[in-house]
CSV table of C-alpha atoms in Angstrom, one decimal:
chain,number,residue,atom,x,y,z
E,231,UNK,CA,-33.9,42.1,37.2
E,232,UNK,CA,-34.1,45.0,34.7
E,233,UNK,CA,-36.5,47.8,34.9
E,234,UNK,CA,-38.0,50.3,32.8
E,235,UNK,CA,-39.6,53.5,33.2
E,236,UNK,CA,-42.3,54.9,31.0
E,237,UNK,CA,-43.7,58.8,32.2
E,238,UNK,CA,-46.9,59.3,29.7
E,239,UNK,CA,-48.0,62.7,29.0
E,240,UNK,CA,-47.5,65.1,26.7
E,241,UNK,CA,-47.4,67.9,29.1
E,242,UNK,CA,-44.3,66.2,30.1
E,243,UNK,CA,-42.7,66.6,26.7
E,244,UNK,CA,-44.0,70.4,26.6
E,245,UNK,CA,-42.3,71.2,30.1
E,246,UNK,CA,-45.6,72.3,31.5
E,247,UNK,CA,-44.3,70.1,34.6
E,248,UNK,CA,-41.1,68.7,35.7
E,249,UNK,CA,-41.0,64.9,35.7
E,250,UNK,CA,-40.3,64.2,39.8
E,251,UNK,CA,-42.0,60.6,39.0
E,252,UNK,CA,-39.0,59.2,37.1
E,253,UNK,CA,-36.2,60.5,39.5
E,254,UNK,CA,-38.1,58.9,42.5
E,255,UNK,CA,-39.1,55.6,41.0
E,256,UNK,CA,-35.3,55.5,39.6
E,257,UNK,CA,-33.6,55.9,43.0
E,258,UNK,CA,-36.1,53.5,44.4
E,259,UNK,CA,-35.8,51.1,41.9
E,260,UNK,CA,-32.2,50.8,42.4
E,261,UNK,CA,-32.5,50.6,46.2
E,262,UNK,CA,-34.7,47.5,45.6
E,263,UNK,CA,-31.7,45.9,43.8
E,264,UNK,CA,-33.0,46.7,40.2
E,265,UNK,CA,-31.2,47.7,37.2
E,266,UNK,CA,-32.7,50.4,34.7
E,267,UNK,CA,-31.3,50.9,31.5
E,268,UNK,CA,-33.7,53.1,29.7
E,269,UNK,CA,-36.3,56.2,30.8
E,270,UNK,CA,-38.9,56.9,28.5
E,271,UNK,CA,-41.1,60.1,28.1
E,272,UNK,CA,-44.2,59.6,25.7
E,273,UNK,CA,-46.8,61.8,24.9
E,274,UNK,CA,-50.2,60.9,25.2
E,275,UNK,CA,-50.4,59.3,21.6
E,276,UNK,CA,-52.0,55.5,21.2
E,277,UNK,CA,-49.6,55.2,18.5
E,278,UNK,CA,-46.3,56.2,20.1
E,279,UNK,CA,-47.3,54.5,23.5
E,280,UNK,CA,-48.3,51.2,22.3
E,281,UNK,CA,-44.6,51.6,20.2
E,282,UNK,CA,-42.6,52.4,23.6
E,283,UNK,CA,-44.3,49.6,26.1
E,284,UNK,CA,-43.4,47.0,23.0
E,285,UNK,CA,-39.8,48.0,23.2
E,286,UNK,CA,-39.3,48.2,26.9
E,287,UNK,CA,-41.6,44.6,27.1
E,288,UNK,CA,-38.9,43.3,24.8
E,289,UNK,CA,-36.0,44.2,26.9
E,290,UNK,CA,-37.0,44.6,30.3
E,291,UNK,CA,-38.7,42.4,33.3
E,292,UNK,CA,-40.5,45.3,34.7
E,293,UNK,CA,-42.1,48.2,33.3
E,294,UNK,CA,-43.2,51.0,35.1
E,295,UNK,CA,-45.6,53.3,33.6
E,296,UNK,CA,-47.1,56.6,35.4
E,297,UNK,CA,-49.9,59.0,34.1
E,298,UNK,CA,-52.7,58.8,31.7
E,299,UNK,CA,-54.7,56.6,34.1
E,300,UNK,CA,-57.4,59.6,34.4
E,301,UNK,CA,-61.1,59.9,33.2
E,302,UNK,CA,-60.5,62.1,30.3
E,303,UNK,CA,-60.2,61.5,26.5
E,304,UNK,CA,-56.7,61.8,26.6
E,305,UNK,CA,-55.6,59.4,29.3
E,306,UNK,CA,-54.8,56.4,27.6
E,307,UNK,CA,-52.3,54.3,29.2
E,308,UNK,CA,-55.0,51.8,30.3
E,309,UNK,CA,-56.3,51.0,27.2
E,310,UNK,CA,-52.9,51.0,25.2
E,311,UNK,CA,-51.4,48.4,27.6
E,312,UNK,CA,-54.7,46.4,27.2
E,313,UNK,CA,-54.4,46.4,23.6
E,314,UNK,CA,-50.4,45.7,23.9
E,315,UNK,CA,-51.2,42.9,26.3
E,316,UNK,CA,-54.2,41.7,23.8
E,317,UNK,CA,-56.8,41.9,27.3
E,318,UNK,CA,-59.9,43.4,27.6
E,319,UNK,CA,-61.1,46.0,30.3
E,320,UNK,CA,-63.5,44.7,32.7
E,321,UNK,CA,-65.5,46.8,35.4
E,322,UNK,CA,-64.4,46.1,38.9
E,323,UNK,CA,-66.9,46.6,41.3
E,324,UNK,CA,-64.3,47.5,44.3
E,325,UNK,CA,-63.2,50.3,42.6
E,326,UNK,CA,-66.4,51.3,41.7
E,327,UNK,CA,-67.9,51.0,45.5
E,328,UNK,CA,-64.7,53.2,45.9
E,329,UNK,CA,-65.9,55.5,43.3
E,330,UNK,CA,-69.4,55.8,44.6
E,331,UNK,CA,-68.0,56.6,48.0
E,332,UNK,CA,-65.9,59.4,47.0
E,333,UNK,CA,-68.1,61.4,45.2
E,334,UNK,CA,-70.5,61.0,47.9
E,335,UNK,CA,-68.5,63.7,49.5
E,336,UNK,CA,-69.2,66.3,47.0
E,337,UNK,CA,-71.4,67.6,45.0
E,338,UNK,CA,-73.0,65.6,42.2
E,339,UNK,CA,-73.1,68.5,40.1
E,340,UNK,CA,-69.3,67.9,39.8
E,341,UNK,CA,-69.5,64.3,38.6
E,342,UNK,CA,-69.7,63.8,35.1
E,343,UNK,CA,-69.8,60.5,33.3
E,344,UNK,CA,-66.2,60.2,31.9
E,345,UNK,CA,-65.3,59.8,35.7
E,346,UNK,CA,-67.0,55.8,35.6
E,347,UNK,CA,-64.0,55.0,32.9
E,348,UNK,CA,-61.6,55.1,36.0
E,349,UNK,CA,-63.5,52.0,37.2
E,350,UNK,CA,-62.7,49.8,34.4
E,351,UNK,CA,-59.5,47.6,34.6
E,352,UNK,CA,-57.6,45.1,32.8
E,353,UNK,CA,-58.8,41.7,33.0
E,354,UNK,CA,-57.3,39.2,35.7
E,355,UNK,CA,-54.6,42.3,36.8
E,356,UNK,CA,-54.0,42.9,40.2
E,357,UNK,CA,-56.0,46.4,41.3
E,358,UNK,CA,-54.1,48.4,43.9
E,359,UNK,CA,-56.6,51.4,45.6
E,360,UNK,CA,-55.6,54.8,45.5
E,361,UNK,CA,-56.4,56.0,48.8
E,362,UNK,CA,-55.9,59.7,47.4
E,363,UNK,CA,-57.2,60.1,44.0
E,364,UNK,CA,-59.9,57.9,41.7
E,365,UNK,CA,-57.9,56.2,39.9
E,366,UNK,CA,-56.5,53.0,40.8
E,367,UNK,CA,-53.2,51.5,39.8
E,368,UNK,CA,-52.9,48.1,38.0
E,369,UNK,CA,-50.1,45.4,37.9
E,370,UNK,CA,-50.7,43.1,35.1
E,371,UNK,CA,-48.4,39.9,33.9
E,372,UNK,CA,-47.6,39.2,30.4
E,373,UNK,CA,-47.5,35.6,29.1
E,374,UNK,CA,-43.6,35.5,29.3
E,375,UNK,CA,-44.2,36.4,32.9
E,376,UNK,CA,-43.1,40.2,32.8
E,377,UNK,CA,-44.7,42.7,34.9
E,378,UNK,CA,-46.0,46.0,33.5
E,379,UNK,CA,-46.9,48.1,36.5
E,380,UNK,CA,-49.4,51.7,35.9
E,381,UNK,CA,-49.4,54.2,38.7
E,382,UNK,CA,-51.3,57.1,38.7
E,383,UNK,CA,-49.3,60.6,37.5
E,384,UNK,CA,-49.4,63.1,40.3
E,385,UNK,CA,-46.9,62.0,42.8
E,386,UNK,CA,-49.2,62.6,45.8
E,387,UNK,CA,-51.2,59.6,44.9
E,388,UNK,CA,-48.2,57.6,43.2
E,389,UNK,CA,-45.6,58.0,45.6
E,390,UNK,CA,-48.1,55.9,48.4
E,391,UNK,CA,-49.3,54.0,46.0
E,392,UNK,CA,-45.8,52.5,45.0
E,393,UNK,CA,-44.5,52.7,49.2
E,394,UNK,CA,-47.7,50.7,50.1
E,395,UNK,CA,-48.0,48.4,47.4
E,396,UNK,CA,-45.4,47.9,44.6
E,397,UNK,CA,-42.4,48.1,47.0
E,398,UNK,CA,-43.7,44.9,48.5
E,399,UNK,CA,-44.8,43.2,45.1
E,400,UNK,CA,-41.3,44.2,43.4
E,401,UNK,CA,-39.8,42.4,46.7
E,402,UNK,CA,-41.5,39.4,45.8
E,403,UNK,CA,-40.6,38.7,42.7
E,404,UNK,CA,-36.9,37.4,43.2
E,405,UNK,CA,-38.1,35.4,46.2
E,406,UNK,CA,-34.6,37.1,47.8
E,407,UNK,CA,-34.3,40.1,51.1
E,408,UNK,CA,-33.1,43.1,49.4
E,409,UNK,CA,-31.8,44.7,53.0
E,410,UNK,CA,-30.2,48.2,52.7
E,411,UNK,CA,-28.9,51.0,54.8
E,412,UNK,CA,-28.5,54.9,53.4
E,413,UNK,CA,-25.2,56.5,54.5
E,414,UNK,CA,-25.9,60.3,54.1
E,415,UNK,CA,-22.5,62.6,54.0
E,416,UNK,CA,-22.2,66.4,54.0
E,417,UNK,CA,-18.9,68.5,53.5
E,418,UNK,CA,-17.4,66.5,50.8
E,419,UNK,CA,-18.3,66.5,47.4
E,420,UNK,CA,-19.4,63.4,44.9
E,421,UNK,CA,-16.2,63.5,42.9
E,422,UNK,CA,-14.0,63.3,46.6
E,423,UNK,CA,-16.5,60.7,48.1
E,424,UNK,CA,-16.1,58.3,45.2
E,425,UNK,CA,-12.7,58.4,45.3
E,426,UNK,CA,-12.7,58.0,48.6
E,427,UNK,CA,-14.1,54.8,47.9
E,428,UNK,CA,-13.3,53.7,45.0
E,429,UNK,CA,-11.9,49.8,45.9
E,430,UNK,CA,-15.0,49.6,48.3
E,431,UNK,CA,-17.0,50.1,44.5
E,432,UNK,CA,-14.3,48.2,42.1
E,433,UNK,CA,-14.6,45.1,44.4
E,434,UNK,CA,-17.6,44.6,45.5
E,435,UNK,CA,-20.5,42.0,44.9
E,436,UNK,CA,-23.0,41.5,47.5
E,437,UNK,CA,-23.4,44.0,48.9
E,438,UNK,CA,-23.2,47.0,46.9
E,439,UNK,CA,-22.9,50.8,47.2
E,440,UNK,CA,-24.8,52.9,44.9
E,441,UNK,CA,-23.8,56.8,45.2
E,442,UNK,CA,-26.2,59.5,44.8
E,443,UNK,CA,-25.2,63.2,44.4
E,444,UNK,CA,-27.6,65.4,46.3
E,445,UNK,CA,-27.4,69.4,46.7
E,446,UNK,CA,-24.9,69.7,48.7
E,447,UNK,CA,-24.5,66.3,50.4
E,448,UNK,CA,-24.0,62.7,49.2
E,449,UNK,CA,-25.9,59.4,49.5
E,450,UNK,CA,-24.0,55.9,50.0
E,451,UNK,CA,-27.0,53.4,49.7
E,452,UNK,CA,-25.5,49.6,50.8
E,453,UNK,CA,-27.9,46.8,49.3
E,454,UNK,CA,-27.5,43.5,50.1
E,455,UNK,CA,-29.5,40.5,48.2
E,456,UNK,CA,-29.8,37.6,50.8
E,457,UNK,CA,-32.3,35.0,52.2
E,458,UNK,CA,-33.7,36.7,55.5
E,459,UNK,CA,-33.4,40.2,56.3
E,460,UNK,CA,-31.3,39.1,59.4
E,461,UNK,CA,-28.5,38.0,56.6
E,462,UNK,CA,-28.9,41.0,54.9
E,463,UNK,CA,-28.3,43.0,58.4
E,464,UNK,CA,-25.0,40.9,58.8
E,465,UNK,CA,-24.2,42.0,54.9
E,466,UNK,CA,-24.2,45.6,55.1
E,467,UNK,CA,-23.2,46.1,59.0
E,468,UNK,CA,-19.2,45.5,58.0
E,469,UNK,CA,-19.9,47.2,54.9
E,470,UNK,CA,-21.6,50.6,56.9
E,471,UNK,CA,-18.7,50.6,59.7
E,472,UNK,CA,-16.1,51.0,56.8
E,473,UNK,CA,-18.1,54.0,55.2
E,474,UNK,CA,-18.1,55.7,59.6
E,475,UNK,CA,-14.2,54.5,59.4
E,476,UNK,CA,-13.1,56.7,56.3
E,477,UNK,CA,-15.5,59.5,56.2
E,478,UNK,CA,-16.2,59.3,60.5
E,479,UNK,CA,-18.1,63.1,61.4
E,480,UNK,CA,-19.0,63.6,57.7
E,481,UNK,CA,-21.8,61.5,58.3
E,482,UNK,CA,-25.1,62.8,59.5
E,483,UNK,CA,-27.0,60.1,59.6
E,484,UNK,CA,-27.5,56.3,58.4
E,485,UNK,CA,-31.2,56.4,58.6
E,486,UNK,CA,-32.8,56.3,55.2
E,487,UNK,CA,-35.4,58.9,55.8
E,488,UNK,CA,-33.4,61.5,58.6
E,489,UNK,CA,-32.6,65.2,57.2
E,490,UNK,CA,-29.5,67.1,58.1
E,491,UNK,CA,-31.5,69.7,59.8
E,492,UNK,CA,-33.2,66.5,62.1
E,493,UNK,CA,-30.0,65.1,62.6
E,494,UNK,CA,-28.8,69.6,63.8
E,495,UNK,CA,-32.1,69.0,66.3
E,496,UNK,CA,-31.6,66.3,67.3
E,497,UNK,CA,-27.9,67.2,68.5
E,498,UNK,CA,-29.4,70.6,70.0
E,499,UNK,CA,-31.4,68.8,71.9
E,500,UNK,CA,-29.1,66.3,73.5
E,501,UNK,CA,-26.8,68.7,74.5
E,502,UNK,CA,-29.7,71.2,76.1
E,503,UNK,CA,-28.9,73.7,73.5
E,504,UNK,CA,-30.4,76.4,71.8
E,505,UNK,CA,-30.3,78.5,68.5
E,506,UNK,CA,-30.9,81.5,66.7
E,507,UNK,CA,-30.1,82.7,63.0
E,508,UNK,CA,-28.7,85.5,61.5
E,509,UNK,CA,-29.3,85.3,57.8
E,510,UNK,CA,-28.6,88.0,55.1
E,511,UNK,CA,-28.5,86.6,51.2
E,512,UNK,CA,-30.7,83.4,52.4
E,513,UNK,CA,-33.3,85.6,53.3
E,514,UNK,CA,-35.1,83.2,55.9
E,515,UNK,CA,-34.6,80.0,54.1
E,516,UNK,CA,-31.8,79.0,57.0
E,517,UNK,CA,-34.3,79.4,59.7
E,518,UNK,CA,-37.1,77.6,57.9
E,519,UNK,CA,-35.2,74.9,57.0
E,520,UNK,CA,-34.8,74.5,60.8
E,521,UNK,CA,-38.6,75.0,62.1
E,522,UNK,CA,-39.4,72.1,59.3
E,523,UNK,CA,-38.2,69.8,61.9
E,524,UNK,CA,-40.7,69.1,64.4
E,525,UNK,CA,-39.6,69.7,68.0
E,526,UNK,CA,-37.6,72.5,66.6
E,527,UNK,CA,-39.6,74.9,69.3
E,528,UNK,CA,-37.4,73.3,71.8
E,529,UNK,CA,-34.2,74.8,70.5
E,530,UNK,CA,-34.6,77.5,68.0
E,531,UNK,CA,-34.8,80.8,69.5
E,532,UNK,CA,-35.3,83.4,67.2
E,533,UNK,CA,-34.1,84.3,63.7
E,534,UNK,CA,-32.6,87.7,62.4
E,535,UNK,CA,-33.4,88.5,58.4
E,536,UNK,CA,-30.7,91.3,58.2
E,537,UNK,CA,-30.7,92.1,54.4
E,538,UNK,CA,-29.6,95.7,54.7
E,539,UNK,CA,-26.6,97.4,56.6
E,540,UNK,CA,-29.0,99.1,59.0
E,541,UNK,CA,-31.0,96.0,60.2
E,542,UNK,CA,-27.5,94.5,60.6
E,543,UNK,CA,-26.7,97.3,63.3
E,544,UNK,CA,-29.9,97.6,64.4
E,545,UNK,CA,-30.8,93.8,65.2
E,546,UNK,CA,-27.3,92.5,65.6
E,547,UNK,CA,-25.2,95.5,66.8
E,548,UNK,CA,-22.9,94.9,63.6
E,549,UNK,CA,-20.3,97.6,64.3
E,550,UNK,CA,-20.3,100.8,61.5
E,551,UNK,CA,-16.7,100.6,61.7
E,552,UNK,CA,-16.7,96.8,60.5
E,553,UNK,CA,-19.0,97.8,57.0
E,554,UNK,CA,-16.9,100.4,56.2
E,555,UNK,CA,-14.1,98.5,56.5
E,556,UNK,CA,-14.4,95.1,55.3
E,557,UNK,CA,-18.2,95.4,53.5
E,558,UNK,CA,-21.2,93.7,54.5
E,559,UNK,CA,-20.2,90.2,52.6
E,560,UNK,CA,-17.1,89.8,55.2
E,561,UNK,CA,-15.4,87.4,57.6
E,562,UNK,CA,-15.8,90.0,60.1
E,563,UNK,CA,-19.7,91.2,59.6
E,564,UNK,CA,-20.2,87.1,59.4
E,565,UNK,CA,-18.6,86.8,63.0
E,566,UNK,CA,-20.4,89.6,64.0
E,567,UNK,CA,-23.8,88.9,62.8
E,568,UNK,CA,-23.4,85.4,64.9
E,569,UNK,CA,-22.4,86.6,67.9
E,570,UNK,CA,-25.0,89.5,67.9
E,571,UNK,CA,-27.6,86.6,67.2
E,572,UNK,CA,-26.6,84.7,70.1
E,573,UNK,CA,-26.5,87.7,72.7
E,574,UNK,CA,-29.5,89.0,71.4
E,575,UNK,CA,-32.0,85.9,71.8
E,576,UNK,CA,-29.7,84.6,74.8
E,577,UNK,CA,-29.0,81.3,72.8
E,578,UNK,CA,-25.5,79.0,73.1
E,579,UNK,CA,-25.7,78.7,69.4
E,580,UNK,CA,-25.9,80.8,66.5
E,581,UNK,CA,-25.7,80.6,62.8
E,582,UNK,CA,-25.1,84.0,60.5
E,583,UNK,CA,-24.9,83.9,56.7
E,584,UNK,CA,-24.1,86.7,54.2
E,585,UNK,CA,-22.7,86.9,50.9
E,586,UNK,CA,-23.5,87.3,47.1
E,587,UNK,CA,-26.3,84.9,45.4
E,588,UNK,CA,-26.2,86.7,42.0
E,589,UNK,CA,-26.7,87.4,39.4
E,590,UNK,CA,-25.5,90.1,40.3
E,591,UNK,CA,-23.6,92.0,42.8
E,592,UNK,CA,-19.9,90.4,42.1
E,593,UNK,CA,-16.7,92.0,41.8
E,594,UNK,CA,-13.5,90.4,41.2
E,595,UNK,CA,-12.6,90.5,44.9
E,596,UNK,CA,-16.1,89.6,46.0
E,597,UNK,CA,-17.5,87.6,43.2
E,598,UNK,CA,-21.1,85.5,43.1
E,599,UNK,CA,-21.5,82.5,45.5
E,600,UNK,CA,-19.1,83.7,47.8
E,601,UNK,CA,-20.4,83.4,51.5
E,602,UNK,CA,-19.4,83.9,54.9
E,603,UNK,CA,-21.0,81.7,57.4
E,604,UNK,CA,-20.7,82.4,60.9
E,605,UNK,CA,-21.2,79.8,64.1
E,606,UNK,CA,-21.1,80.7,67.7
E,607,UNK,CA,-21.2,78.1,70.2
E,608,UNK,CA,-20.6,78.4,73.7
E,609,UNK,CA,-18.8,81.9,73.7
E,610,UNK,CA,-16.2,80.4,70.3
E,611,UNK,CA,-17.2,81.8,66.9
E,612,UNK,CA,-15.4,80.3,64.0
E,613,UNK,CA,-16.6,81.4,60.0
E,614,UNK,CA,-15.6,79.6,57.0
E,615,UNK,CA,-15.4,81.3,53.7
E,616,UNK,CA,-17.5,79.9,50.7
E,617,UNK,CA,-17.4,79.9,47.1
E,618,UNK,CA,-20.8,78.4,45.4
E,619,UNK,CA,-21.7,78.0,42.2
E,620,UNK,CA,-24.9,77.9,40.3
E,621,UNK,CA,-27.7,80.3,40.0
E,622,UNK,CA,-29.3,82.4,43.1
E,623,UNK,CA,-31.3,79.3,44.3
E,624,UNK,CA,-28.7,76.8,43.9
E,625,UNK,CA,-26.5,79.5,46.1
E,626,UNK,CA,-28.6,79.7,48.8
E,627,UNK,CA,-29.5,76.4,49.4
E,628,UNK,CA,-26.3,75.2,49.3
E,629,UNK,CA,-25.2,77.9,51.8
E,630,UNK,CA,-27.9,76.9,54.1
E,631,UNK,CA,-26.9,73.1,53.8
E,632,UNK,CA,-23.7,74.3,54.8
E,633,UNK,CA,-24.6,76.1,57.5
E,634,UNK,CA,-26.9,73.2,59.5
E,635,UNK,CA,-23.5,71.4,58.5
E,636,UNK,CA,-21.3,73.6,59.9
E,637,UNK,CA,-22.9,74.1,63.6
E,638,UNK,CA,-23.7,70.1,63.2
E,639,UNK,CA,-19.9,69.5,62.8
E,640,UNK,CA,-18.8,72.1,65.8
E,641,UNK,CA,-21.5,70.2,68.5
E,642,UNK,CA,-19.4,67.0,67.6
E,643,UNK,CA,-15.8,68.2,67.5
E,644,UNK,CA,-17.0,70.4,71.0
E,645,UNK,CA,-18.5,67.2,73.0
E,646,UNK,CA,-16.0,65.0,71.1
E,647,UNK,CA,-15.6,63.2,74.7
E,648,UNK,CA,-19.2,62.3,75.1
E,649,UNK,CA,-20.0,61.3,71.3
């Protein structure tokens, strides 16, 4: 089953907004088992709309449109696909009584006319409520039996719009389980992890293993099409315990919807653990990355944001000795800043990072996206030595993926025994 993506608006085309709708739905999409050969972005033009849905209707099972579903002038998706679908809009009283109820929560001043178009839908389509917006998303069937689905724009009320409600209806339509499992890997990079397994990918049928490049980690998603989701289990389980055999402490996690810094907590806390930071070029972005987690409380300590020399002695008793000698973006000022984090907050487990996120800063011998991340656990302190590219964001998010990765991998390879 093909699908086809269609993201209306012309702000879209302007770049007044990035396009998160058509990167989510795609990944999705090909979890469910479905193949997408084109993405469209249209602006919001009846002319060049009605021309796009045509094409993709020609070629494709599915379409997918989001945006333009609004109560202004310029949101036209509805009416185009009406015309392209030669139906009429109808008024449908649930949304309405929806409608009604919403703006009975605020102040009528606010409501203007224009907002009634959003209750208007076309005819015999099936209506799916937007539980946090106005307007409602519609699927409607062409007379060859194609599917064109319109979701709201903003991904807030899209994103639970399609979980809730497409998800299931996509699932229905080739009367077959699509069962799948996410294998999520950290510390080897796309190019590596394909090769790794590369015959797994040349060979296989049902099920399949779609890769997905990530910053700084890598998704395996196994799909298998079968008749129950029990089959499907019995698909994928061989398929998994290959992916544990060959890539074994790389992986984090085979839960679709687990983070690396869970999967850190979670490890912390079985082994009665806790944490502080010592972060220099990631500025604090280490340490929140952590406290996202909820139950982090129970483990994290404390966190040091040691940006200058000073703080470094000050907070973390980094020796004068060690700048002068080996410079604040060091092996030795890394080790330091991690044990000084652990003795200061009385933690078994620390994490330092400090090194050069650009643009500038570099030297030959110290160029940009080099990084030193330290990791004390239980008295040891090992650091690795890192060499990033990208710009200062890319840099410091892929030194603090590294970091949750690092500690992560040190728990394992410490209580190897009771893994």
């Amino acid at each position: 089953m093909t699908v086809e993506l269609i993201s209306v608006g012309t702000e879209i085309l302007l770049g007044n907004i990035v396009n998160t709708n058509a990167s989510y739905l795609a990944e999705k999409c090909a979890g469910l088992g479905m193949s997408s050969y084109y993405q469209i972005s249209v602006g919001d033009n009846e002319e060049r709309l009605s021309e796009v849905l045509r094409t993709a209707l020609s070629r494709s099972d599915v379409v997918i449109l989001t945006g333009g579903l609004g109560p202004t002038e310029d949101d036209l998706t509805k009416e185009v696909t009406a015309r392209v679908l030669n139906r009429r809009l109808v008024e449908d009283e649930n949304t309405k009584s929806r409608l009604e109820e919403y703006f009975n929560d605020r102040d009528k001043k606010d409501i203007t006319e224009n907002n009634w178009k959003q209750t208007f839908v076309i005819e015999d389509c099936l209506v799916l409520d937007n539980s946090n917006g106005t307007a409602p998303g519609i699927i409607s069937k062409t007379e060859e039996g194609k599917s064109v689905i319109l979701l709201p724009g903003p991904p807030g009320e899209m994103i639970p719009m399609f979980e809730e409600a497409v998800i299931p209806y996509l699932k229905g339509l080739s009367g077959n389980v699509l069962y799948s499992r996410m294998v999520k890997i950290c510390g080897i990079g796309e190019s590596k992890a394909e090769t790794m397994i590369k015959d797994l990918i040349d060979s296989q049928t049902n099920p399949t293993i779609a890769p997905y490049a990530k910053n700084g980690e890598v998704h395996l998603r196994v799909t298998a099409l079968s008749a129950t989701e029990e089959e499907g289990k019995s698909l994928t389980a061989p398929v998994v315990a290959e992916l544990k055999k060959r890539f074994g402490i790389h992986i984090y996690t085979t839960e679709e919807k687990t983070t690396i810094e869970e999967a850190l907590v979670e490890l912390l806390t079985k082994y009665k653990l806790t944490l502080s930071t010592a972060e220099s070029c990631s500025g604090g972005l280490l340490a929140g990355r952590i406290v996202n987690v909820s139950g982090a409380s129970s483990v994290f300590e404390e966190g040091f944001i040691t940006y200058s020399n000073n703080a470094k002695m000050k907070y973390l008793k980094v020796s004068q000795e060690t700048l002068n000698n080996f410079g604040a973006v060091s092996k030795e000022t890394a080790e330091e800043m991690a044990k000084g984090a652990a003795k200061a907050s009385g933690s078994q487990a620390a994490l330092s990072v400090t090194g050069i996120a650009g643009p500038e800063g570099g030297t030959d011998k110290k160029p940009v996206g080099l990084v030193y991340i330290g990791c004390f656990l239980n008295g040891r302190t090992e650091v690795r030595e890192c060499h990033f590219k990208g710009n200062r964001q890319k840099v410091r998010e892929y030194t603090v993926i590294n970091a949750i990765d690092f500690l992560r991998t040190m728990i394992l390879n410490t209580y190897k025994e009771e893994v």
